[in-house]
Each structure stands twice: as C-alpha cells, then as structure tokens.
Amino acid sequence: MHRVAVTGAGQIGDLIATLLVESGDYDVTLFDSSENQLAKIPGHARLSKSHLDVVDSLELQAAVEQHDVVVNAAPYHLTEPIARAASNGGAHYIDLTEDVASTRAVRALAANGISTFIPQCGLAPGIVSILAADIAREFEDLDTVKLKVGALPRYPCNALSYNLTWSPEGVVNEYCNPCTVIFDGQRMQAPPLEQRELLFIDGVQYESFNTSGGLGSLACTWDGKVRNLSYQSIRYPGHAAIMRALLRDLGLSNRRELLLDMFSHALPVTTQDVVIIFIDMSGMRDGRLEQVTYTNKIYGQEFAGRDYTAIQLCTASSACAVLDLLADGHIQKLGFVRQEDIPLSDFLANRFGRVFRTDCGSMEQQAKAM
C-alpha cells in the first residue's frame, strides 16, 4: 500500500504529500483542479502532480484506480464524489471533513466492505476524538465530556480577535450548521455559537462556544453512556458576541455566500498561529466523582526547508499517522472506521502522530530519530 492519491493541493494537501514523500515509503500523486496551485508545490522524486477535474467522474475514477489509497484534502462539498470513486476502485479512503452530511455519505459508501474508509482524520474530529476515547477509559462511568479546540492567531489585533488560519468555508460551515450534543442523557441538535464558556489556559483567558462537526461519531458512540457531551471552538473573548450579531441579527447565517466573501476579503490570513486542544472530562473513578483535564498547544514548525503553520501541521500529521497505521497493519478493519476506535498509544508512537506528544522535539528532530 504505497501508491497514494492526494486530492487537493491546498495548504493541507501540500503538507500531506510532503510528509509522505519525505518519509521515503510512499509514492504520491497530488491532484488538483488548478495547475497554478500544483506548480507551487516543490518537486520530489516520489511525487507526481496531475491536473484533475473532480466534477468529471470518468477522469476521477481513472485517476483513483491507479492507487492503493485516496487521501481526500479537497473542500468538503467534493467529499462524496471522491469517496465514491475510491469505493468503485476498491481503494482505501481517508479524509479530513468535519461536515456531518458528507460523513454520512462516506459511511454509506463504506458498506461495500472491500476497502477501509476512515473519514474525519484531522484535528477535530480526528486526534481530539482519539484523545477523548483514551481518557474515557480511565472512568467506570462517564458524566460530562467537553471537547474544545481552537486554531487561533498568536497575535490578534482586530475586533474579532481572529485571523484566517484555515479554510474560510470550514469556518462558515461550523458557525452556521446545527451542533450535535448530548444533554442530560439525550442526544439532540443545538444551535451554534451558544453555551459560551470562559476558560484559562496557561494564564490566558479564552471563550468557547458550540460549533458544528467537531464531535464526529462520538455522539453516536457514547449515546446512552454519558450524561453530557459537547464540542466547542476556542476563541479569544468577544468573538462570539460579534459573530452572533452578524449571523443572527443581520441574518448572514442565511446568506452564507456573502458571509464567506466577507471572511475571505476582510480577515487577513496569518501564518503565526497556535492550535489549542482542551478536553475536560468527569465521571466515576474508584468509587468517586473525579475530573481529568487535558491541554496541549501546538505551534508551527519548519519541515523539509519550508515553514508550516500549526493548523497545517496538526491536520496533515493526523491524516498521515492514520494512513501509516493502515499501511502497517495496525488498522485492519474493512468498511467504516471511527476515530475513537484507533488506540492513542499506536497513534502517538507513530512517526507522524508524535507531533501531538509533549515529550518530543521538532518534526525535523523526530525524523532524524527514526
């Protein structure tokens, strides 16, 4: 399983391809609809670049059939056709989507049972689901689980205290779509931007609020097993109030194209970012109610002579770690694989997953140690 097709040559697809070819164990074809975007990616002996129109189903199918596994780093609205091409071609499939409808489509395609489908292999859902499942094993009974993740600018200087660090389409999606939660033992849909909470991490104050998609399949997995479960995005204080005014009072939640245009043209992109993971869990352990909190901050790093942001690093490394576990036989199940089914010990021991360990150095140092 060494022939990998990566669809989407954006920031994440770029790093996924780079990590894989630099490992020396994968031959990668990077596909994108933009030849200009492909031209920006440095060449490598193990890397091929190919123009691909995903809308052309015959062209997509022909491209996929030449590979053992498809890693989908394209926008979420292209998830279903790419996953279908992988299914038809008998290829294994990995993606990064947090879109709920797209994941339902992938689950249906995975029912063919002839290959492995592992969606949502990014940050949240993704590694946060793996971490949460591992912490939960410490408890006899779960009471409340709060998952919070933020991809933030390190030096915010506007009223929103926010810069674009990843896909603006993804931000709009998670701010506007309903959020799955478990509240008082009942699985339900909750509105985004609600249930605001304040938290302190390393002396810095943040706020968090409900956003869509970050729970992945955990709500189904833990339905009936936890009293409260939620996923929230972390932002700097004041962000939620402004976004509620824009989305609710001005009605931009019903004019997503306009909201996307505003985000794309008014919010500067930054490469100086930080990813924050915060998991708070309580339940019964050794006969008493206890609380366990996990926090981690990941910053951007240099790899293979290029600088990568924290969100690129976290998302691409997570996908590559899952691909490695699939390739080396740690993941053997055919059909649909949930993130929470992947053992954290295997993930963190992996050469790509080590990025999330707190006792490891830079990517370059880890690569030299392998």
mmCIF file of N, CA, C and O in Angstrom, residues 127-149 180-186 195 197 208 210 214-219 221-232 277-284 289-294 340:
data_model
loop_
_atom_site.group_PDB
_atom_site.id
_atom_site.type_symbol
_atom_site.label_atom_id
_atom_site.label_comp_id
_atom_site.label_asym_id
_atom_site.label_seq_id
_atom_site.Cartn_x
_atom_site.Cartn_y
_atom_site.Cartn_z
ATOM 1 N N ILE A 127 -7.784 13.674 15.894
ATOM 2 C CA ILE A 127 -6.978 13.374 17.062
ATOM 3 C C ILE A 127 -7.720 13.682 18.356
ATOM 4 O O ILE A 127 -7.552 12.979 19.365
ATOM 5 N N VAL A 128 -8.600 14.699 18.375
ATOM 6 C CA VAL A 128 -9.316 15.020 19.614
ATOM 7 C C VAL A 128 -10.241 13.864 20.000
ATOM 8 O O VAL A 128 -10.421 13.574 21.195
ATOM 9 N N SER A 129 -10.809 13.172 19.013
ATOM 10 C CA SER A 129 -11.673 12.021 19.303
ATOM 11 C C SER A 129 -10.851 10.861 19.855
ATOM 12 O O SER A 129 -11.296 10.142 20.766
ATOM 13 N N ILE A 130 -9.656 10.661 19.311
ATOM 14 C CA ILE A 130 -8.770 9.593 19.785
ATOM 15 C C ILE A 130 -8.342 9.870 21.226
ATOM 16 O O ILE A 130 -8.327 8.971 22.079
ATOM 17 N N LEU A 131 -7.987 11.119 21.498
ATOM 18 C CA LEU A 131 -7.595 11.514 22.851
ATOM 19 C C LEU A 131 -8.744 11.320 23.843
ATOM 20 O O LEU A 131 -8.555 10.772 24.930
ATOM 21 N N ALA A 132 -9.939 11.763 23.452
ATOM 22 C CA ALA A 132 -11.090 11.672 24.351
ATOM 23 C C ALA A 132 -11.422 10.221 24.675
ATOM 24 O O ALA A 132 -11.711 9.875 25.836
ATOM 25 N N ALA A 133 -11.379 9.364 23.663
ATOM 26 C CA ALA A 133 -11.694 7.956 23.894
ATOM 27 C C ALA A 133 -10.684 7.318 24.850
ATOM 28 O O ALA A 133 -11.046 6.484 25.687
ATOM 29 N N ASP A 134 -9.417 7.719 24.742
ATOM 30 C CA ASP A 134 -8.394 7.161 25.624
ATOM 31 C C ASP A 134 -8.596 7.629 27.064
ATOM 32 O O ASP A 134 -8.497 6.826 27.999
ATOM 33 N N ILE A 135 -8.895 8.916 27.253
ATOM 34 C CA ILE A 135 -9.127 9.429 28.614
ATOM 35 C C ILE A 135 -10.351 8.769 29.222
ATOM 36 O O ILE A 135 -10.386 8.450 30.419
ATOM 37 N N ALA A 136 -11.382 8.544 28.403
ATOM 38 C CA ALA A 136 -12.629 7.968 28.912
ATOM 39 C C ALA A 136 -12.417 6.587 29.506
ATOM 40 O O ALA A 136 -13.178 6.157 30.390
ATOM 41 N N ARG A 137 -11.407 5.867 29.039
ATOM 42 C CA ARG A 137 -11.155 4.519 29.547
ATOM 43 C C ARG A 137 -10.706 4.526 31.008
ATOM 44 O O ARG A 137 -10.713 3.483 31.670
ATOM 45 N N GLU A 138 -10.331 5.715 31.517
ATOM 46 C CA GLU A 138 -9.938 5.821 32.922
ATOM 47 C C GLU A 138 -11.146 5.804 33.852
ATOM 48 O O GLU A 138 -10.990 5.639 35.065
ATOM 49 N N PHE A 139 -12.353 5.989 33.303
ATOM 50 C CA PHE A 139 -13.547 6.134 34.131
ATOM 51 C C PHE A 139 -14.414 4.876 34.070
ATOM 52 O O PHE A 139 -14.534 4.228 33.027
ATOM 53 N N GLU A 140 -15.043 4.588 35.204
ATOM 54 C CA GLU A 140 -16.008 3.497 35.243
ATOM 55 C C GLU A 140 -17.323 3.930 34.604
ATOM 56 O O GLU A 140 -17.965 3.145 33.891
ATOM 57 N N ASP A 141 -17.718 5.165 34.864
ATOM 58 C CA ASP A 141 -18.921 5.750 34.268
ATOM 59 C C ASP A 141 -18.613 7.197 33.911
ATOM 60 O O ASP A 141 -18.029 7.940 34.718
ATOM 61 N N LEU A 142 -19.047 7.620 32.729
ATOM 62 C CA LEU A 142 -18.826 8.990 32.298
ATOM 63 C C LEU A 142 -20.005 9.870 32.686
ATOM 64 O O LEU A 142 -21.169 9.466 32.578
ATOM 65 N N ASP A 143 -19.703 11.087 33.095
ATOM 66 C CA ASP A 143 -20.757 12.056 33.394
ATOM 67 C C ASP A 143 -20.762 13.167 32.344
ATOM 68 O O ASP A 143 -21.685 13.282 31.555
ATOM 69 N N THR A 144 -19.700 13.976 32.300
ATOM 70 C CA THR A 144 -19.664 15.128 31.394
ATOM 71 C C THR A 144 -18.348 15.150 30.626
ATOM 72 O O THR A 144 -17.270 15.021 31.215
ATOM 73 N N VAL A 145 -18.446 15.314 29.307
ATOM 74 C CA VAL A 145 -17.269 15.394 28.445
ATOM 75 C C VAL A 145 -17.365 16.667 27.623
ATOM 76 O O VAL A 145 -18.346 16.887 26.909
ATOM 77 N N LYS A 146 -16.357 17.518 27.749
ATOM 78 C CA LYS A 146 -16.297 18.765 26.982
ATOM 79 C C LYS A 146 -15.024 18.752 26.127
ATOM 80 O O LYS A 146 -13.918 18.687 26.661
ATOM 81 N N LEU A 147 -15.210 18.789 24.829
ATOM 82 C CA LEU A 147 -14.090 18.859 23.899
ATOM 83 C C LEU A 147 -14.037 20.269 23.332
ATOM 84 O O LEU A 147 -15.023 20.767 22.795
ATOM 85 N N LYS A 148 -12.867 20.891 23.414
ATOM 86 C CA LYS A 148 -12.705 22.264 22.935
ATOM 87 C C LYS A 148 -11.406 22.357 22.145
ATOM 88 O O LYS A 148 -10.365 21.916 22.608
ATOM 89 N N VAL A 149 -11.487 22.934 20.954
ATOM 90 C CA VAL A 149 -10.311 23.073 20.093
ATOM 91 C C VAL A 149 -10.350 24.447 19.435
ATOM 92 O O VAL A 149 -11.414 24.927 19.019
ATOM 93 N N THR A 180 -24.464 18.758 17.121
ATOM 94 C CA THR A 180 -24.917 17.590 17.865
ATOM 95 C C THR A 180 -24.323 17.618 19.271
ATOM 96 O O THR A 180 -23.124 17.822 19.443
ATOM 97 N N VAL A 181 -25.181 17.446 20.266
ATOM 98 C CA VAL A 181 -24.733 17.383 21.658
ATOM 99 C C VAL A 181 -25.514 16.266 22.354
ATOM 100 O O VAL A 181 -26.537 15.798 21.846
ATOM 101 N N ILE A 182 -25.015 15.856 23.495
ATOM 102 C CA ILE A 182 -25.801 15.043 24.415
ATOM 103 C C ILE A 182 -26.011 15.891 25.662
ATOM 104 O O ILE A 182 -25.041 16.343 26.282
ATOM 105 N N PHE A 183 -27.272 16.140 26.000
ATOM 106 C CA PHE A 183 -27.596 16.987 27.145
ATOM 107 C C PHE A 183 -28.534 16.225 28.065
ATOM 108 O O PHE A 183 -29.611 15.789 27.659
ATOM 109 N N ASP A 184 -28.074 16.049 29.302
ATOM 110 C CA ASP A 184 -28.856 15.332 30.312
ATOM 111 C C ASP A 184 -29.310 13.962 29.791
ATOM 112 O O ASP A 184 -30.445 13.535 29.996
ATOM 113 N N GLY A 185 -28.388 13.296 29.075
ATOM 114 C CA GLY A 185 -28.636 11.951 28.599
ATOM 115 C C GLY A 185 -29.369 11.845 27.281
ATOM 116 O O GLY A 185 -29.566 10.739 26.773
ATOM 117 N N GLN A 186 -29.746 12.977 26.676
ATOM 118 C CA GLN A 186 -30.492 12.962 25.426
ATOM 119 C C GLN A 186 -29.649 13.532 24.289
ATOM 120 O O GLN A 186 -29.110 14.635 24.406
ATOM 121 N N GLN A 195 -24.027 28.383 24.402
ATOM 122 C CA GLN A 195 -23.370 27.724 25.538
ATOM 123 C C GLN A 195 -21.949 28.251 25.741
ATOM 124 O O GLN A 195 -21.006 27.491 25.980
ATOM 125 N N GLU A 197 -18.639 29.590 27.232
ATOM 126 C CA GLU A 197 -17.933 29.362 28.479
ATOM 127 C C GLU A 197 -16.595 30.091 28.436
ATOM 128 O O GLU A 197 -16.014 30.276 27.359
ATOM 129 N N SER A 208 -15.262 29.785 24.706
ATOM 130 C CA SER A 208 -15.603 28.685 23.808
ATOM 131 C C SER A 208 -17.116 28.659 23.639
ATOM 132 O O SER A 208 -17.868 29.111 24.502
ATOM 133 N N ASN A 210 -20.488 26.491 21.166
ATOM 134 C CA ASN A 210 -20.853 25.371 20.311
ATOM 135 C C ASN A 210 -20.568 25.673 18.847
ATOM 136 O O ASN A 210 -20.914 26.748 18.342
ATOM 137 N N GLY A 214 -17.439 18.962 15.160
ATOM 138 C CA GLY A 214 -16.226 18.546 15.859
ATOM 139 C C GLY A 214 -16.332 17.244 16.624
ATOM 140 O O GLY A 214 -15.310 16.624 16.932
ATOM 141 N N LEU A 215 -17.550 16.795 16.936
ATOM 142 C CA LEU A 215 -17.699 15.551 17.687
ATOM 143 C C LEU A 215 -17.480 14.321 16.825
ATOM 144 O O LEU A 215 -17.206 13.237 17.335
ATOM 145 N N GLY A 216 -17.621 14.482 15.517
ATOM 146 C CA GLY A 216 -17.508 13.314 14.656
ATOM 147 C C GLY A 216 -18.550 12.274 15.032
ATOM 148 O O GLY A 216 -19.735 12.581 15.204
ATOM 149 N N SER A 217 -18.120 11.036 15.215
ATOM 150 C CA SER A 217 -19.045 9.949 15.536
ATOM 151 C C SER A 217 -19.184 9.710 17.039
ATOM 152 O O SER A 217 -19.895 8.786 17.456
ATOM 153 N N LEU A 218 -18.532 10.532 17.857
ATOM 154 C CA LEU A 218 -18.562 10.297 19.302
ATOM 155 C C LEU A 218 -19.965 10.368 19.884
ATOM 156 O O LEU A 218 -20.288 9.652 20.840
ATOM 157 N N ALA A 219 -20.820 11.236 19.335
ATOM 158 C CA ALA A 219 -22.176 11.358 19.874
ATOM 159 C C ALA A 219 -22.942 10.048 19.716
ATOM 160 O O ALA A 219 -23.732 9.667 20.600
ATOM 161 N N THR A 221 -21.372 7.026 19.352
ATOM 162 C CA THR A 221 -20.630 6.024 20.125
ATOM 163 C C THR A 221 -20.982 6.082 21.603
ATOM 164 O O THR A 221 -21.127 5.042 22.265
ATOM 165 N N TRP A 222 -21.129 7.300 22.129
ATOM 166 C CA TRP A 222 -21.364 7.455 23.566
ATOM 167 C C TRP A 222 -22.826 7.733 23.917
ATOM 168 O O TRP A 222 -23.135 8.033 25.064
ATOM 169 N N ASP A 223 -23.715 7.623 22.957
ATOM 170 C CA ASP A 223 -25.133 7.807 23.240
ATOM 171 C C ASP A 223 -25.579 6.755 24.254
ATOM 172 O O ASP A 223 -25.381 5.555 24.054
ATOM 173 N N GLY A 224 -26.146 7.199 25.367
ATOM 174 C CA GLY A 224 -26.550 6.299 26.432
ATOM 175 C C GLY A 224 -25.453 5.966 27.412
ATOM 176 O O GLY A 224 -25.692 5.236 28.384
ATOM 177 N N LYS A 225 -24.230 6.494 27.169
ATOM 178 C CA LYS A 225 -23.091 6.186 28.034
ATOM 179 C C LYS A 225 -22.530 7.415 28.742
ATOM 180 O O LYS A 225 -21.606 7.294 29.548
ATOM 181 N N VAL A 226 -23.050 8.602 28.414
ATOM 182 C CA VAL A 226 -22.571 9.837 29.021
ATOM 183 C C VAL A 226 -23.763 10.765 29.231
ATOM 184 O O VAL A 226 -24.713 10.761 28.437
ATOM 185 N N ARG A 227 -23.734 11.536 30.304
ATOM 186 C CA ARG A 227 -24.853 12.442 30.591
ATOM 187 C C ARG A 227 -24.780 13.698 29.750
ATOM 188 O O ARG A 227 -25.786 14.159 29.210
ATOM 189 N N ASN A 228 -23.576 14.265 29.597
ATOM 190 C CA ASN A 228 -23.401 15.489 28.810
ATOM 191 C C ASN A 228 -22.170 15.352 27.915
ATOM 192 O O ASN A 228 -21.112 14.915 28.376
ATOM 193 N N LEU A 229 -22.315 15.735 26.660
ATOM 194 C CA LEU A 229 -21.211 15.695 25.712
ATOM 195 C C LEU A 229 -21.356 16.870 24.760
ATOM 196 O O LEU A 229 -22.429 17.102 24.195
ATOM 197 N N SER A 230 -20.261 17.615 24.563
ATOM 198 C CA SER A 230 -20.319 18.765 23.654
ATOM 199 C C SER A 230 -18.962 19.008 23.019
ATOM 200 O O SER A 230 -17.932 18.602 23.556
ATOM 201 N N TYR A 231 -19.013 19.665 21.869
ATOM 202 C CA TYR A 231 -17.796 20.145 21.208
ATOM 203 C C TYR A 231 -17.924 21.651 21.030
ATOM 204 O O TYR A 231 -18.969 22.150 20.579
ATOM 205 N N GLN A 232 -16.851 22.375 21.354
ATOM 206 C CA GLN A 232 -16.847 23.834 21.214
ATOM 207 C C GLN A 232 -15.544 24.308 20.591
ATOM 208 O O GLN A 232 -14.490 23.691 20.767
ATOM 209 N N ILE A 277 -5.764 22.426 22.182
ATOM 210 C CA ILE A 277 -6.667 21.299 22.445
ATOM 211 C C ILE A 277 -6.952 21.272 23.946
ATOM 212 O O ILE A 277 -6.033 21.300 24.771
ATOM 213 N N PHE A 278 -8.225 21.230 24.299
ATOM 214 C CA PHE A 278 -8.645 21.240 25.700
ATOM 215 C C PHE A 278 -9.761 20.209 25.864
ATOM 216 O O PHE A 278 -10.794 20.307 25.211
ATOM 217 N N ILE A 279 -9.526 19.217 26.700
ATOM 218 C CA ILE A 279 -10.519 18.182 26.963
ATOM 219 C C ILE A 279 -10.772 18.141 28.465
ATOM 220 O O ILE A 279 -9.840 17.977 29.253
ATOM 221 N N ASP A 280 -12.038 18.298 28.835
ATOM 222 C CA ASP A 280 -12.416 18.262 30.248
ATOM 223 C C ASP A 280 -13.431 17.133 30.429
ATOM 224 O O ASP A 280 -14.463 17.096 29.744
ATOM 225 N N MET A 281 -13.127 16.203 31.327
ATOM 226 C CA MET A 281 -13.950 15.014 31.469
ATOM 227 C C MET A 281 -14.151 14.699 32.946
ATOM 228 O O MET A 281 -13.213 14.779 33.746
ATOM 229 N N SER A 282 -15.379 14.363 33.300
ATOM 230 C CA SER A 282 -15.663 13.970 34.685
ATOM 231 C C SER A 282 -16.522 12.710 34.693
ATOM 232 O O SER A 282 -17.263 12.431 33.743
ATOM 233 N N GLY A 283 -16.402 11.971 35.768
ATOM 234 C CA GLY A 283 -17.161 10.737 35.901
ATOM 235 C C GLY A 283 -16.717 9.982 37.138
ATOM 236 O O GLY A 283 -15.919 10.471 37.945
ATOM 237 N N MET A 284 -17.212 8.774 37.267
ATOM 238 C CA MET A 284 -16.903 7.968 38.436
ATOM 239 C C MET A 284 -15.636 7.156 38.193
ATOM 240 O O MET A 284 -15.493 6.472 37.186
ATOM 241 N N LEU A 289 -16.570 10.712 42.237
ATOM 242 C CA LEU A 289 -16.650 11.592 41.085
ATOM 243 C C LEU A 289 -15.330 12.347 40.934
ATOM 244 O O LEU A 289 -14.909 13.063 41.849
ATOM 245 N N GLU A 290 -14.667 12.172 39.791
ATOM 246 C CA GLU A 290 -13.389 12.828 39.548
ATOM 247 C C GLU A 290 -13.410 13.549 38.202
ATOM 248 O O GLU A 290 -14.199 13.229 37.312
ATOM 249 N N GLN A 291 -12.498 14.497 38.085
ATOM 250 C CA GLN A 291 -12.362 15.286 36.859
ATOM 251 C C GLN A 291 -10.932 15.150 36.338
ATOM 252 O O GLN A 291 -9.971 15.177 37.106
ATOM 253 N N VAL A 292 -10.795 14.997 35.003
ATOM 254 C CA VAL A 292 -9.495 14.943 34.342
ATOM 255 C C VAL A 292 -9.508 15.973 33.219
ATOM 256 O O VAL A 292 -10.461 16.047 32.435
ATOM 257 N N THR A 293 -8.453 16.781 33.152
ATOM 258 C CA THR A 293 -8.344 17.801 32.110
ATOM 259 C C THR A 293 -7.051 17.599 31.336
ATOM 260 O O THR A 293 -5.987 17.407 31.927
ATOM 261 N N TYR A 294 -7.174 17.635 30.022
ATOM 262 C CA TYR A 294 -6.022 17.516 29.115
ATOM 263 C C TYR A 294 -5.904 18.804 28.316
ATOM 264 O O TYR A 294 -6.899 19.318 27.795
ATOM 265 N N GLU A 340 -12.419 7.133 17.188
ATOM 266 C CA GLU A 340 -12.293 6.677 18.572
ATOM 267 C C GLU A 340 -11.933 5.205 18.680
ATOM 268 O O GLU A 340 -11.646 4.706 19.775
#
